[in-house]
mmCIF file of C-alpha atoms in Angstrom:
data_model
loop_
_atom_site.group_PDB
_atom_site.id
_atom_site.type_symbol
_atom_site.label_atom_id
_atom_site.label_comp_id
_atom_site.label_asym_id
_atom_site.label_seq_id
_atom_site.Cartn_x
_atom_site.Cartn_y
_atom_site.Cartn_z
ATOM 1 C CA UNK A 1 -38.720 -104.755 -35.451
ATOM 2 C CA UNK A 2 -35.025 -105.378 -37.177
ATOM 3 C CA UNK A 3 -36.335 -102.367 -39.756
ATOM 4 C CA UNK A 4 -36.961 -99.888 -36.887
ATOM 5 C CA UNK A 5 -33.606 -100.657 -35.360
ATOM 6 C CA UNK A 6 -32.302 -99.895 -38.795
ATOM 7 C CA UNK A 7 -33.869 -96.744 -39.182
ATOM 8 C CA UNK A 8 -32.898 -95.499 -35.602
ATOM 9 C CA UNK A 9 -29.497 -96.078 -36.658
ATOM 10 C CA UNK A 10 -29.857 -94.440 -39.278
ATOM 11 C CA UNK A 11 -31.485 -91.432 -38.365
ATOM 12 C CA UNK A 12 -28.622 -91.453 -35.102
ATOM 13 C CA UNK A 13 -25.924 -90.832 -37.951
ATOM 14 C CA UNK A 14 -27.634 -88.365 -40.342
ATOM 15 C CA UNK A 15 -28.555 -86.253 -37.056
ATOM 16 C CA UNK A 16 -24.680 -86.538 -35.717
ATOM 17 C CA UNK A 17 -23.323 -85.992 -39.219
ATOM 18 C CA UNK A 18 -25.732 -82.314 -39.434
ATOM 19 C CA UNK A 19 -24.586 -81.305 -36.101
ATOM 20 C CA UNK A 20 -20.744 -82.181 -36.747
ATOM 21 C CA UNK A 21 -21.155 -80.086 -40.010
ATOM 22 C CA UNK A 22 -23.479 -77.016 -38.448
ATOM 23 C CA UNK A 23 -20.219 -76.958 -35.415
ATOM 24 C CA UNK A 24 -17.656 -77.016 -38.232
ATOM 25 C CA UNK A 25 -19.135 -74.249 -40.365
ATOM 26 C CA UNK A 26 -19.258 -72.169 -37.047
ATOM 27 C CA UNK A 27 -15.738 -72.755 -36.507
ATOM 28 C CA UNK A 28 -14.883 -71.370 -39.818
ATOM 29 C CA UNK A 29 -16.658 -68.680 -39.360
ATOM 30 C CA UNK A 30 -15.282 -67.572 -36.448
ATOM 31 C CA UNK A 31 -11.962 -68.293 -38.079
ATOM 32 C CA UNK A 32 -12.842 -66.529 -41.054
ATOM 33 C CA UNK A 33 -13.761 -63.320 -39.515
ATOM 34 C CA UNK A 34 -10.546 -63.360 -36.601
ATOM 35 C CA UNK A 35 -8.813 -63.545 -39.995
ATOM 36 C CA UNK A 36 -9.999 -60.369 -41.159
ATOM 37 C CA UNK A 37 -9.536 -59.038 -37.653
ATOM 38 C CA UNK A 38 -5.979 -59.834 -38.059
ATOM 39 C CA UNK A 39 -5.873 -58.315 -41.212
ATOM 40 C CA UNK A 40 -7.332 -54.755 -40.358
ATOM 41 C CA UNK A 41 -5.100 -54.766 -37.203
ATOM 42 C CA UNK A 42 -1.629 -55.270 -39.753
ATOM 43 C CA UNK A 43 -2.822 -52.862 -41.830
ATOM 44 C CA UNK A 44 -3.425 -50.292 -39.243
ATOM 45 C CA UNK A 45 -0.712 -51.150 -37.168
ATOM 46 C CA UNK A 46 1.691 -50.109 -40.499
#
């Protein structure tokens, strides 16, 4: 029984630790590309 608590746990924390990373590479993403938004609307603005 103490071995599926274990595994629960650690299954709990893998799962979080995917979803933390898929939100934070969608973050930079969006970051990335309103960066290069940015960018084209200096250079046209000029």
């Amino acid at each position: 029984m103490f071995y599926l608590f274990v595994i629960v746990i650690v299954l709990y924390i893998v799962g979080a630790s995917i979803y933390q990373a898929f939100l934070w590479f969608r973050k930079w993403q969006e970051k990335k590309r309103d960066e290069k938004f940015s960018m084209d609307n200096e250079e046209n603005k000029e």
